[in-house]
Amino acid sequence: MRLRPALALLLVGGLAQAGALKAAPGGPTPAAEALAKSASPVVLANHRAVYDLSLASSGGTRSVDSARGRIAVDFKGDACQGYTMQTRQVTVLESSETGSRTSDLRNTTFEGGNGHEFRFRTASTTNGNPSPTVDGSATLEGETFKVRLKEPKRDQFGEAGPVLFPSLHMRRLIEAARAGETTLAAKVFDGSDDGRKVYDTLAVIGRPSTGPTQATGSERDRPLREGALASVQRWPVTLSYFTQGRGERTPIYTLSFDLYDNGVSGALKLDYGDFAILGDLSRLELDKGPDKPCRP
C-alpha cells in the first residue's frame, strides 16, 4: 500500500481580470477577489508531515482486525528548480486469518517544475523480506509519454499523453478547486508499484471552507487546528485511482483528504476496498516561504 500524494486546467489569467479589479469602485468585490485568487500561481508549501495510521473500517474477503503505522513526507522545491519528495510508509496489519503483515516502503522522487520530467526510486520490505527495487525516469514531450526503467530490469515503454506527474497533478487540482470546478479527470504516473502503471484518476472536489478543521475526533489533525493553516482555505477531495480502460470500473484505491491551498493535506483516509485506514496529521513543519514567488 502506498500514499499517492498525493492531480487539466490552465491558470485563469489575462488583462481582463486585472482590469476588472482596478475598475471596481471602493476596492475589489468578493467575486473579483475570488477571480484574482484563481489567477495567482499555485505555490506548494515546503513541509515535513507525519501521519499516524489507524483502522477506519474493515469487511469483505481481505478484512483486517487492526491497523497501525505511520507515513512521513518531506516535500521541497518550487516551479523553477523542481520538486523533491521523500516518503516513508510503515503499515502493520493484523488479521485473525492471515496473521500479521508489516510493510515498509521508502520512496524518493524528483519532478521538474514544468511537469515534463520525473525520476523515482522505491525500496520496500514485507515482514522484513525485501522486494525488488524500482528505479527509473519518465518524460513527457508534447503528447508523448515515455518511461525508462533501470531496476528491477532495464526496460522502457510509452503511450499517448497527456500524463501528469504528482506535483503537477496537485497544482492542477488546486487550480480546479480555486476555479470552482467540482471534478478533475487525469492520467497520472507516480512510479508506484512496479513503475509500469499509468492510472486513470477522478477527483471529486467539495465546497471550500476556512477555519479550524472539523476532522472527526477532538485530537485529530491538531497541527491544522492550532497552527498557521487554521485560516487557510481548503477543499474536501475524493481522489479515485482506476486501472486504465473503458466503461464502468471499480476504483482500485481511493484517497480522501482535505486539500489546503498550499498543497498540505489533512483528514486523510486511504480506502483499499475491503478495509480503510485513517491518517492523523500528528506533526507538521512548514518552511518559510520565499520573499518572491518563483516564476519559471
Backbone as a ProteinNet text record, in pm:
[ID]
protein_1_A
[PRIMARY]
MRLRPALALLLVGGLAQAGALKAAPGGPTPAAEALAKSASPVVLANHRAVYDLSLASSGGTRSVDSARGRIAVDFKGDACQGYTMQTRQVTVLESSETGSRTSDLRNTTFEGGNGHEFRFRTASTTNGNPSPTVDGSATLEGETFKVRLKEPKRDQFGEAGPVLFPSLHMRRLIEAARAGETTLAAKVFDGSDDGRKVYDTLAVIGRPSTGPTQATGSERDRPLREGALASVQRWPVTLSYFTQGRGERTPIYTLSFDLYDNGVSGALKLDYGDFAILGDLSRLELDKGPDKPCRP
[TERTIARY]
84.4	0	88.2	36.8	119.6	34.7	77.2	10.2	49.8	-48.5	-17.8	-45.9	67.9	48.2	8.7	-65.5	-66.6	-165.6	-214.8	-354.1	-367.3	-748	-620.8	-668.3	-643	-688.6	-568.1	-575.2	-470.1	-507.5	-404.2	-432.4	-521.8	-617.3	-703.3	-628.1	-608.4	-532.2	-567.7	-490.3	-510	-545	-542.5	-567.9	-711.8	-805.9	-945.8	-968.4	-908	-925.4	-861.1	-740.3	-673.1	-753.2	-810.1	-890.5	-1014.4	-1076.2	-1195.4	-1164.2	-1046.2	-1009.5	-989.8	-922.1	-894.9	-1021.4	-1118.1	-1237	-1338.7	-1327.8	-1428.4	-1419.7	-1526.1	-1522.1	-1516.3	-1434.4	-1428.1	-1353.7	-1271.6	-1196.3	-1259	-1188.3	-1237.7	-1358.4	-1448.5	-1565.6	-1525.2	-1608	-1576.7	-1555	-1636.7	-1620.1	-1485.8	-1445.4	-1317.5	-1201.5	-1215.6	-1110.6	-1094.9	-1208.3	-1202.2	-1135.9	-1166	-1106.3	-955.5	-913.2	-770.7	-701.3	-768.9	-711.5	-689.3	-788.2	-774.6	-668.4	-639.6	-540.8	-398.7	-379.3	-245.7	-184.5	-52	12.2	-5.7	-15.1	-21.2	120.4	142.8	272.8	258.7	326.1	319.9	417.4	369.5	449.9	556.6	678.2	782	749.5	738.6	695.8	736.9	735.5	754.3	630.9	571.6	447.5	455.8	393	384.5	238.5	191.3	54	58	-12.3	-25.7	-146.3	-129	-231.1	-310.2	-438.7	-525.8	-635.6	-698.1	-803.2	-932.1	-989	-1115.9	-1233.7	-1220.3	-1327.6	-1268.5	-1343	-1294	-1410.7	-1397.1	-1500.2	-1461.6	-1533	-1501.5	-1403.2	-1347.8	-1263	-1123.5	-1078.7	-945.6	-954.5	-1051.3	-1070.2	-953.6	-929.1	-823.9	-884.6	-820.4	-870.7	-817.2	-696.3	-639	-532.6	-503.9	-401.4	-334.7	-206	-132.6	-11.6	51.1	167.7	185.7	265.5	299.2	342.2	306	353.5	431.4	553.2	634.3	664.7	640	657.9	748.8	847.7	935.4	931.1	869.4	846.2	919	998	1072.7	1075.7	1091.6	1111.4	1017.8	1030.7	943.5	936.4	858.8	834.7	956.4	1060.7	1182.7	1283.4	1308.3	1410.8	1355.1	1225.3	1164.2	1132.1	1071.9	1022.9	1083.8	1129.4	1174.4	1081.9	1056.5	973.4	1028.2	1041.9	1080.1	964.2	922.8	809.4	848.9	812.2	826	693	644.4	519.1	542.6	518.2	524.3	383.5	335	198.7	201.5	132.3	120.3	-27.2	-60	-196.5	-205.5	-307.2	-329	-459.7	-454.1	-572.9	-574.5	-691.3	-704	-686.7	-709.4	-699.1	-559	-493.8	-364	-248.2	-274.9	-168.5	-127.1	-3.4	47.9	127.3	111.3	184.2	236.7	369.3	433.8	499.9	458.5	518.7	591.4	708	791.2	832.6	781.9	805.9	877.4	984.5	1060.3	1063.8	1023	1009.7	1072.9	1155	1217.7	1188.6	1143.5	1112.8	1167	1192	1219.4	1131.3	1069	981.4	1020.8	1044.2	1075.6	962.3	995.6	894.4	791.1	829.8	735.2	652.4	675.7	597.1	632.6	755.2	794.5	891.2	947.9	1040.7	1014.6	1044.2	1014.8	1113.1	1173.2	1261.8	1208.1	1221.8	1162.3	1245.4	1244.8	1312.4	1233.9	1200.2	1120.6	1186.2	1202.1	1251.3	1150.1	1120.6	1019.1	1051.1	996.9	1006.7	869.1	845.2	724.2	766.1	731.8	776.1	927.3	998.6	1143.5	1205	1126.7	1177.3	1174.2	1288.6	1291.3	1225.7	1159.9	1106.3	1204.3	1196.5	1286.9	1273	1387	1387.3	1336.5	1257.9	1208.4	1277.4	1347.6	1425.9	1410.1	1369.5	1351.3	1325.2	1290.9	1260.3	1151.3	1084.3	977.5	984.3	941.3	939.8	808.9	769.9	654.7	699.3	698.7	738	620.2	554.1	432.5	325.5	279.6	179.2	240.1	373.6	441	493.9	450	491.5	579.5	699.4	792.3	845.3	863.2	922.4	1042.9	1152.4	1273.1	1306.4	1312	1339.6	1484	1549.6	1681.9	1669.8	1580.7	1555.7	1405.6	1357.6	1433.9	1506.2	1466.8	1542.7	1524	1621.8	1615.1	1500.3	1421.8	1306.6	1258.4	1174.9	1112.3	979.6	891.1	761.3	708.1	605.4	546.1	400.1	332.4	192.5	155.5	37.9	-8.2	-38.7	-2.4	-31.6	-164	-189.9	-100.5	-110.6	0	5.8	64.4	5	52.2	135.2	242.8	320.2	261.5	298.4	225.4	216.8	328.6	323.4	239.1	252.3	169.3	23	-3.5	-140.6	-198.2	-117.1	-162.2	-191.2	-102.7	-124.8	-249.4	-270.3	-389.7	-516.7	-508.5	-624.1	-658.1	-555.6	-579.7	-634.8	-581.5	-633.4	-781.6	-816.6	-956.2	-1044	-996	-1074.2	-1093.7	-989.1	-1000	-1101.7	-1105.6	-1194.1	-1337.8	-1363.9	-1499.6	-1538.1	-1440.6	-1470	-1499.7	-1584.7	-1621.1	-1558.6	-1500.2	-1432.6	-1307	-1213.3	-1094.8	-1052.7	-1054.1	-1010.7	-874.3	-783.2	-649.7	-580.5	-490.9	-398.9	-283.3	-242	-137	-33.8	93.2	201.9	283.7	301.5	379.2	491.5	514.5	622.1	593.8	470.6	437.4	428.3	413.8	405.9	532.4	517.8	635.5	691.7	640.2	688.8	638.7	539.6	488.8	341.9	283.4	139.6	108.1	26.5	-35.5	-180.7	-225.7	-360.1	-454.2	-578.1	-685.3	-732	-744.8	-790.3	-909.7	-992	-1104.9	-1109	-1098.8	-1108.6	-1244.2	-1312.4	-1437.7	-1407.5	-1435.9	-1395.9	-1519.8	-1517.3	-1629.2	-1617.8	-1707.5	-1710.8	-1595.3	-1543.6	-1431.3	-1475.8	-1381.5	-1408.2	-1279	-1293	-1178.4	-1210.5	-1113	-1133.7	-1084.8	-1085.6	-1033.4	-1101.4	-1023.3	-1076.7	-1175.1	-1274.7	-1375.9	-1353.6	-1228.8	-1198	-1248.5	-1302.4	-1358.4	-1254.4	-1296.4	-1206	-1146.7	-1158.1	-1117.3	-967.5	-887.7	-743.3	-687.4	-771.8	-720.8	-670.1	-558.7	-502	-477.6	-424.7	-403.9	-320	-211.2	-134.2	-215.8	-323	-407.1	-510.8	-539.9	-636.9	-576.1	-447.8	-387.1	-275.2	-230.6	-115.2	-149.5	-49.4	-62.4	-168.1	-206.2	-302.7	-447.4	-470.9	-607.8	-699.4	-643.9	-726.4	-707	-633.7	-608.8	-725.7	-766.3	-877.4	-843.2	-944.8	-925.9	-1052.2	-1036.5	-1148.4	-1146	-1261.4	-1264.2	-1254.2	-1164.6	-1138.6	-1145.3	-1210.7	-1205.9	-1141.2	-1026	-946.7	-941.5	-998.1	-1004.9	-907.6	-839.4	-745.3	-805.7	-794.8	-851.1	-743.7	-753.6	-676.4	-727.5	-636.9	-678.8	-772.2	-872.1	-968.5	-1090.3	-1193.7	-1316.6	-1433.5	-1543.7	-1663.7	-1657.2	-1757.9	-1764	-1659.6	-1584.8	-1481.1	-1486.7	-1444.1	-1434.8	-1295.2	-1284.6	-1150.6	-1069.8	-940.9	-854.1	-806.6	-827.5	-773.8	-841.4	-885.3	-947.1	-884.2	-846.6	-785.2	-875.4	-919.3	-997.8	-919.2	-929.8	-849.7	-901.2	-863	-883	-759.4	-778.2	-668.4	-658.2	-546.6	-524.2	-465.6	-483.4	-446.6	-297.7	-215.1	-71	-25	-118.7	-83.1	-70.8	-81.5	-79.3	-213.2	-211.7	-334.1	-363.8	-492.8	-538.6	-661.2	-716.7	-835.5	-816.6	-702.5	-662.1	-732.9	-780	-838.9	-799.3	-741.3	-698.2	-790.9	-864.8	-965.2	-918.7	-895.2	-848.9	-961.2	-1084.4	-1197.6	-1243.7	-1163.6	-1201.1	-1171.3	-1086.4	-1059.7	-1012.4	-1021.9	-981.5	-899.1	-805.3	-713.7	-721.4	-725.8	-722.2	-578.4	-548.6	-419.4	-438.4	-386.7	-398	-269.3	-277.2	-159.1	-113.6	-6.6	40.7	155.4	223	336	344.5	365.2	376.4	478.3	577	676.7	671	644.7	638	762.5	828.5	940.8	890	970	934.2	929.5	823.6	809.2	907.6	933.4	1025.4	971.3	1064	1023.4	944.6	982	913	878.6	757.4	719.8	808.4	837.3	916.5	836.6	899.7	832.8	922.5	895.6	982.3	976.4
-118.2	0	123.4	228.6	346.3	470.2	574	702	763.3	797.5	863.5	1011.6	1080.9	1217.2	1286.3	1222.5	1253.9	1300.1	1552.2	1566.9	1603.2	1909	1980.4	2115.8	2188.4	2323.1	2414.6	2519.8	2619.7	2728.7	2803.9	2916.7	3017.1	3069.3	3173	3305.1	3375.3	3499.5	3590.4	3700	3790	3930	4023	4163.1	4188.3	4108.9	4134.3	4121.5	4020.4	4004	4119.2	4157.5	4268	4396.5	4420.5	4540.2	4540.7	4422.2	4413.9	4452.5	4416.1	4450.9	4601.5	4661.1	4804.5	4886.8	4837.8	4916.9	4914.4	4819.3	4806.4	4924.6	5005.9	5120.4	5075.2	5148.7	5117.6	4989.9	4939.5	4817.4	4699.6	4588.5	4470.6	4408.6	4358.2	4287.5	4145.6	4075.2	3935.9	3849.8	3873.1	3794.6	3824.3	3954.3	3991.5	3933.5	3929.8	3871.8	3723.2	3654.1	3511.9	3489.7	3580.6	3570.1	3591.3	3689	3714.4	3595	3530.5	3412.6	3301	3277.2	3169.7	3201.6	3333	3371.7	3365.4	3366.6	3365.9	3227.1	3218.4	3087.4	3005.1	2875.2	2785.5	2765.1	2792.9	2773.7	2662.1	2550.6	2437.2	2458.7	2442.2	2467.4	2359.9	2403.1	2310.6	2269.3	2139.8	2096.6	1953.3	1922.2	1786.4	1752	1636.3	1596.9	1451.2	1421	1284	1251.5	1140	1093.8	960.4	954.1	829.3	752.4	623.6	542.7	458.8	441.4	354.6	300.2	192.2	128.2	209.9	237.9	310.3	214.6	114.8	18.3	-105.4	-217.2	-341.1	-431.8	-508.5	-601	-662	-765.8	-828.7	-942.9	-987.7	-1106.9	-1079.9	-954	-921.8	-833.5	-860.2	-776.2	-793.4	-690.1	-692.9	-655.9	-701.7	-675.3	-544.9	-507	-382.2	-333.6	-205.8	-145.6	-32.9	-21.2	89.9	118.5	231.2	264.9	414.4	454.4	596.6	626	744.1	797.6	925.1	934.4	1054.7	1109.6	1238.8	1303.7	1424.8	1436.7	1553.9	1608.9	1726.1	1784.1	1917.6	1932.9	2056.8	2092.2	2223.7	2266.3	2376.9	2414.1	2515.7	2493	2577.7	2559.5	2593.2	2654.1	2683.9	2570.7	2523.1	2421.3	2279.4	2263.8	2131.8	2092.6	1974.9	1930.2	1794.4	1783.3	1655.3	1613	1483.4	1431.6	1298.2	1286.8	1161.6	1114.8	991.5	936.2	802	782.7	650	612.2	495	445.9	308.1	298.2	171	137.1	20	-21.7	-162.8	-180.3	-311.8	-350.3	-458.4	-508.8	-640.4	-651.2	-773.7	-837.7	-969.2	-1041.7	-1177.9	-1218	-1348.8	-1461.7	-1432.8	-1536.1	-1546.2	-1432.2	-1434.1	-1394	-1354.4	-1316	-1170.6	-1142.4	-1005.7	-981	-861.6	-823.1	-681.9	-668.8	-538.2	-499.2	-387.2	-336.6	-205.9	-191.3	-72.1	-24.9	91	142.9	277	290.4	416.1	459.5	582.4	632.4	771	791.5	921	960.5	1084.4	1130.7	1270.8	1301.2	1437.4	1465.4	1582.4	1621.9	1760.1	1772.6	1903.2	2001.9	2126.1	2226.8	2244.4	2212.2	2225	2099.1	1995	1872.9	1786.4	1802.6	1726.5	1612.3	1609.8	1503	1456.8	1328.8	1267.4	1153.9	1151.8	1042.3	979.6	849.1	780.6	659.7	631.9	513.8	466.5	338.6	281.5	153.2	145.6	23.8	-15.7	-145	-188.9	-326.3	-353.8	-486.3	-525.8	-656.1	-710.2	-815.9	-790	-877.4	-898.6	-791	-795.3	-848.7	-901.3	-956.4	-849.5	-817.1	-709.3	-748.2	-652	-666.3	-601.7	-636.1	-574.2	-421.7	-354	-208.5	-163.6	-56.3	2.7	136.9	155.3	276.2	313.2	438	476.8	624.7	662.1	800.5	803.1	916.9	934.1	1074.4	1088.6	1218.9	1237.1	1362.1	1398	1503.9	1469.4	1561	1576.7	1691.7	1710.9	1614.4	1529.1	1428.9	1290.6	1282.8	1153.9	1133.8	1025.5	991.6	867.3	872.3	760.1	732.3	604.5	561	473.4	500.2	417.4	361.8	231.3	164.1	114.3	135.8	79	-49.8	-49.3	-166	-186.4	-308.4	-431.2	-485.9	-442.2	-475.6	-363.1	-346.1	-238.2	-262.1	-156.5	-167.1	-27.2	-12.4	115	92.7	188.2	181.6	323.3	338.9	470.2	458.6	570.9	576.9	720.8	740	874.6	953	1079.4	1167	1238	1342.3	1389.1	1302.9	1295.2	1226.9	1324.1	1334.4	1425.7	1351.6	1415.7	1366.3	1424.8	1371.2	1404.8	1552.8	1627.5	1767.6	1851.8	1825.5	1897.9	1859	1733	1689.1	1766.5	1782.2	1857.3	2002.5	2064.1	2203.8	2218.5	2124.7	2132.1	2113.8	2028.3	2007.8	2134.8	2203.5	2328.9	2435.1	2441.4	2534.8	2507.9	2380.8	2345	2382.8	2356.3	2390.4	2541	2618.4	2764.2	2816.2	2752.2	2797.1	2750	2675.6	2629	2502.5	2434.2	2306.5	2200.4	2105.9	2001.3	1866.4	1850.6	1725.9	1757.5	1664.2	1672.4	1530.5	1497.1	1365.7	1381	1287.2	1296	1160.7	1138.4	1026	1067.4	979.3	1012.6	900.5	939.2	843.9	889.7	800.6	835.2	736.1	641.4	545.5	436.5	425.7	330	188.1	92.7	-49.3	-91.7	-139.1	-184.9	-78.6	44.5	152.7	148.1	64	48.5	88.8	144.7	169.2	318.3	350	481.5	465.4	548.5	534.7	639.7	599.1	695.4	740.5	871	921	1013.9	1017.6	1110.6	1172.9	1305.1	1379.1	1447	1429.6	1499.2	1603.3	1729.7	1841.4	1902.3	1915.2	1972.1	2123.4	2180.3	2325	2371.1	2491.3	2540.7	2580	2578.4	2622.6	2674.4	2752.1	2802	2785	2815.4	2798.2	2662.3	2637.1	2510	2390	2287.3	2167.1	2096.8	2036.7	1962.7	1812.5	1770.8	1629	1552.4	1433.7	1352.2	1325.7	1340.6	1316	1446	1471.4	1600.6	1625	1518.2	1534.7	1517.6	1486.9	1458	1583.6	1569.9	1679.2	1805	1789	1902.6	2013.5	1983.3	2093.3	2180.4	2125.2	2204.5	2284.7	2244.6	2316.1	2438.1	2426.5	2530.1	2606.1	2558.9	2618.6	2724	2749.7	2856.3	2826.9	2700.5	2664.8	2673.2	2710.5	2711.8	2804.4	2907.9	3003	2992.6	2890.8	2874.8	2800.5	2845.8	2781.8	2637.3	2550.3	2409	2356.4	2239.6	2174.1	2025.4	1963.5	1817.5	1753.7	1657.2	1593.2	1441.8	1376.1	1230.3	1196.5	1130.2	1100.9	949.8	902	759.1	723.2	609.9	557.2	435	429.3	319.3	260.6	129.8	70.3	125.9	155.5	216.1	124.1	184.1	108.1	192.7	128.3	198.1	136.1	211.6	162.4	182.8	132.4	145.9	56.6	113.9	39.5	70.8	-24.7	-5	47.1	153.7	204.2	100.7	93.4	2.1	64.8	194.4	267.4	404	449.4	580.9	654.9	776.5	862	982.9	1003.6	1123	1207.4	1338.6	1428.1	1571.3	1655.1	1798.7	1855.8	1920.5	1979.7	2128.6	2168.2	2308.7	2380.9	2512.6	2592.5	2585.3	2545	2534.3	2390	2296.6	2159.1	2066.1	2117.6	2031.7	1959.3	1835.8	1755.8	1717.9	1718.2	1671.8	1584.2	1536.3	1449.2	1334	1268.9	1167.7	1034.6	973.2	839.3	762.9	643.2	558.1	438.1	423.5	317.3	216.4	91.6	-14	-109.8	-74.7	-158.5	-245.1	-345.5	-434	-373.9	-272.6	-202.5	-61.3	25.5	164.9	207.5	298.6	344.1	495.7	545	688.3	733.6	856.3	917.8	1044.7	1045.5	1160.1	1241	1365	1450.4	1489.2	1426.2	1448.6	1548.2	1570.5	1663.6	1733	1864.4	1943	2053.4	2057.9	2164.6	2233.3	2363	2441.3	2527.5	2521.7	2610.3	2749.2	2848.8	2985.8	3001.3	3063.7	3081.8	3181.8	3180.4	3274.6	3415.8	3513.3	3653.8	3689.5	3625	3647.8	3512.4	3498.5	3369.4	3336.8	3209.5	3165.1	3178.8	3235.8	3249.9	3189.5	3061.4	2993.5	3058.6
0	0	0	-60.8	-67.1	-80.1	-13.6	-28.4	-161	-244	-369.9	-351.3	-317	-290	-417	-286.3	-300.5	-425.2	-970.3	-953.7	-1089.2	-1663.7	-1683.1	-1711.9	-1593.2	-1617.5	-1621.4	-1704.1	-1704.5	-1606.2	-1560.5	-1472.3	-1543.9	-1469.3	-1524	-1513	-1621.1	-1614.7	-1729.5	-1743.8	-1856.4	-1811.6	-1906.4	-1876.4	-1835.7	-1883.2	-1849.2	-1699.7	-1635.2	-1491.8	-1416.3	-1457	-1389	-1403.1	-1521.6	-1541.9	-1455.4	-1435.2	-1352.1	-1208.8	-1159.5	-1023.1	-1008.6	-1105.6	-1096.2	-1110.9	-1187.6	-1216.9	-1104.5	-1009.5	-905.4	-810.4	-795.7	-705.9	-561	-482.5	-341	-310.7	-404.9	-379.5	-449.4	-452.6	-524.3	-457.8	-538	-487	-447.8	-369.5	-336.9	-459.8	-565.1	-687	-752	-749.9	-809.4	-729.3	-595.9	-512.6	-542.9	-561.5	-593.6	-728.8	-824	-955.9	-948.3	-867.1	-851.8	-788.9	-693.3	-628	-728	-813.8	-911.4	-1015.1	-1036.5	-1136.1	-1082.4	-952.2	-894.6	-904.4	-920.2	-932.4	-804.4	-820.6	-706	-654.1	-526.5	-463.2	-360.7	-383.7	-292.9	-178.1	-56.4	61.9	80.7	108.6	151.7	294.9	319.1	452	480.4	607.8	656.5	738.9	710.6	776.4	818.8	932.4	981.8	1007.7	951.7	970.5	1046.1	1158.1	1232.4	1179.5	1153.5	1087.9	1187.2	1158	1238	1147.9	1191.9	1111.9	1118.5	1000.7	994	980.6	894.2	871.3	806.4	813.9	755.8	722.1	612.9	569.9	438.2	394.9	267.8	285.5	174.1	175	230.4	230.8	281.9	404.9	491.4	608.8	705.3	785.9	886.8	1021.1	1128.7	1263.3	1319.9	1282.9	1331.8	1234.2	1241	1156.3	1233.6	1214.5	1274.8	1186.8	1209.4	1129.8	1119.9	1022.3	1009.5	866.6	819.7	692.5	721.8	672.9	687.1	548.2	529.1	399.3	414.9	328.1	324.7	182.6	166.5	33.8	23	-84.5	-104.1	-252.4	-280.5	-417.8	-460.7	-588.5	-646.4	-796.6	-863.4	-1006.1	-1091.9	-1031.6	-1107.5	-1097.9	-975.9	-954.6	-954.9	-953.1	-946	-803.5	-787.6	-657.4	-621.7	-498.6	-446.8	-333.4	-324.5	-216.3	-169.3	-39.8	23.2	109.6	89	161.9	221.4	346.9	407.2	470.4	439.6	495.9	556.8	685.9	756.8	803.2	764.1	797.1	853.2	966.9	1029.7	1028.9	958.4	951	1027.4	1112.9	1189.8	1144.7	1113.4	1071.3	1139.4	1191	1255.4	1154.2	1025.6	922.8	864	841.7	772.9	862.4	986.6	1077.5	1060.8	1100.1	1096.8	969.7	912.4	790.4	808.8	804.1	819.3	688.4	633	509	538.5	478.1	496.6	358.5	319.6	185.2	192.9	116.2	107	-38.5	-62.9	-198.9	-209.6	-312.7	-338.9	-483	-503.5	-638.8	-661.8	-788.3	-832.9	-952.5	-953.1	-1064.5	-1113.3	-1242.6	-1299.1	-1277.3	-1258.8	-1229	-1338.2	-1463.5	-1574.5	-1595.3	-1511.5	-1522	-1641.2	-1696.9	-1815.3	-1783.8	-1663.2	-1628.1	-1485.2	-1462.2	-1333.4	-1309.2	-1190.8	-1152.1	-1024	-1011.7	-897.1	-857.1	-728.6	-674.6	-553.4	-551.1	-443.3	-394.1	-261.2	-196.6	-90.4	-79.2	15.2	70.6	189.6	250.2	302.6	309.1	370.1	471.2	596.7	706.4	702.8	668.4	666.6	539.5	449	323.6	214.5	156	56.5	-74.3	-135.2	-269.9	-368.2	-496.2	-593.4	-593.4	-596.1	-603.7	-740	-739.4	-864	-881.7	-993.3	-1017.6	-1164	-1189.5	-1328.6	-1345.5	-1467.1	-1500.5	-1606	-1614.5	-1712.5	-1769.5	-1893.3	-1958	-2034.3	-2046.3	-2128.1	-2226.5	-2354.4	-2460.8	-2555	-2546.5	-2624.2	-2577.7	-2668	-2632.6	-2613.6	-2609.7	-2598.2	-2457.2	-2394.7	-2258.9	-2264.4	-2200.2	-2202.9	-2062.7	-2031.5	-1905.1	-1936.6	-1866.6	-1877.9	-1740.3	-1730.1	-1603.7	-1599.9	-1484.4	-1457.8	-1378.2	-1280.7	-1195.9	-1183.4	-1164.3	-1139.6	-1262.5	-1381.5	-1501.8	-1602.1	-1688	-1785.6	-1883.1	-1901.3	-1989.7	-2020.4	-2119.3	-2148.5	-2218.5	-2198.8	-2265.9	-2278.8	-2359.8	-2378.3	-2416	-2409.9	-2451.7	-2479.9	-2535	-2568.5	-2440.9	-2440.7	-2327.7	-2348.7	-2269.3	-2163.1	-2037.4	-1964.2	-1836.1	-1735	-1617.9	-1514.5	-1411	-1364.9	-1253	-1122.9	-1006.2	-882.4	-846.1	-852.4	-811.2	-906.7	-1036.6	-1132.6	-1115.5	-1087.3	-1059.2	-941.1	-835.4	-718.9	-753.6	-830.5	-868.9	-955.5	-1048.1	-1132	-1048.5	-947.5	-861.4	-783.4	-732.6	-660.4	-754.9	-875.8	-975	-1001.7	-1017.7	-1043.6	-925.3	-803.7	-684.5	-673.3	-695.8	-690.2	-792.1	-909.9	-1017.1	-997.8	-889.9	-862.8	-935.2	-996.1	-1061.7	-955.8	-989.4	-893.4	-925.3	-1044.5	-1080.4	-1161.5	-1157.6	-1241.9	-1276.4	-1404.7	-1451	-1517.9	-1490	-1547	-1542.5	-1640	-1631.1	-1541.3	-1451.2	-1354.9	-1350.2	-1346.1	-1325.9	-1206.7	-1106.5	-987.8	-958.8	-1051.2	-1033.3	-932.3	-884.2	-779.4	-834.7	-741.6	-776	-852.1	-975.1	-1048.9	-1143.6	-1134.1	-1219.1	-1361.4	-1387.3	-1522.8	-1537	-1432.6	-1434.6	-1447.1	-1547.1	-1559.2	-1517.3	-1425.6	-1370.9	-1428.2	-1451.5	-1471.6	-1333.8	-1314.5	-1185.4	-1203.5	-1101.4	-1096.9	-958.1	-953.3	-828.3	-820.8	-707.8	-680.4	-571.9	-602.4	-517.3	-451.1	-319.5	-246	-231.5	-152.4	-132.8	-44.7	-71.5	8.3	148.9	240.4	376.9	437.3	543.8	619.6	767.1	851.1	994	1038.8	1168.7	1221.8	1158.6	1126.7	1065.1	1156.9	1097	1172.4	1160.3	1138.2	1123.9	1245.3	1219.8	1326.2	1434	1561.4	1673	1722.6	1850.7	1905	1893.7	1883.9	1878.8	1738.6	1642.9	1509.3	1438.3	1367.6	1287.2	1370.7	1490	1578.4	1514.4	1440.2	1379.7	1285.4	1228.4	1139.3	1216.5	1338.5	1420.3	1487.5	1522.9	1605.4	1535.8	1420.1	1355.2	1252.4	1166.3	1066.8	962	946	841.8	887.5	1013.1	1065.5	986.8	922.4	847.6	697	650.4	507	442	324.1	253.9	218.6	226.6	194.2	127.8	62.5	-5.4	29	53.9	67.9	-70	-84	-212.9	-196.4	-291	-301	-434.1	-427.5	-545.5	-566.4	-677.3	-706.2	-817.7	-798.6	-897.1	-964.5	-1098.5	-1176.5	-1267	-1291.7	-1398.7	-1530.7	-1621.7	-1747.1	-1824.6	-1888.8	-1966.7	-1995.5	-2044.7	-2078.4	-2004.7	-2000.5	-1934.1	-1783.3	-1714.5	-1569.9	-1504.8	-1409.3	-1340.4	-1190.8	-1111.8	-967.9	-935.6	-856.5	-823.2	-746	-777.8	-704.7	-573.7	-560.1	-445	-443.3	-327.2	-314.8	-198	-222.9	-122	-100	22.7	54.5	154.2	140.5	224	210.9	305	293.9	226.4	111.9	36.6	69.2	126.8	158.4	38	34.5	-82	-113.3	-16.1	-38.5	-59.7	-77.4	-107.7	11.3	133.5	251.8	262.6	313.6	323.6	467.7	501.5	632.3	615.6	727.5	725.9	627.9	634.8	537.8	561.9	452.1	458	334.1	353.6	244.1	239.2	130.9	119	13.9	60.5	-29	-67.4	-37.9	-74.9	40.7	78.8	188.5	325.2	329	454.5	423	523	506.7	627.7	605.1	708.5	719.2	843.4	868.5	889.7	845.9	870.8	951.3	1074	1163.9	1155.9	1109.1	1098.4	1239	1285.3	1422	1429.5	1315.2	1315.3	1181.3	1185.9	1062.8	1083.2	993.9	993.9	858.6	860.2	737.3	725.1	609.7	584.5	551.6	583.9	549.1	398.6	349.3	206.3	150.8	19	-43.6	-38.7	-42.7	-42	-168.6	-279.1	-405.6	-465	-521.8	-582.4	-700.9	-716.9	-830.4	-958.4	-1060.6	-1190.2	-1297.5	-1332.1	-1429.3	-1566.1
[MASK]
++++++++++++++++++++++++++++++++++++++++++++++++++++++++++++++++++++++++++++++++++++++++++++++++++++++++++++++++++++++++++++++++++++++++++++++++++++++++++++++++++++++++++++++++++++++++++++++++++++++++++++++++++++++++++++++++++++++++++++++++++++++++++++++++++++++++++++++++++++++++++++++++++++++++

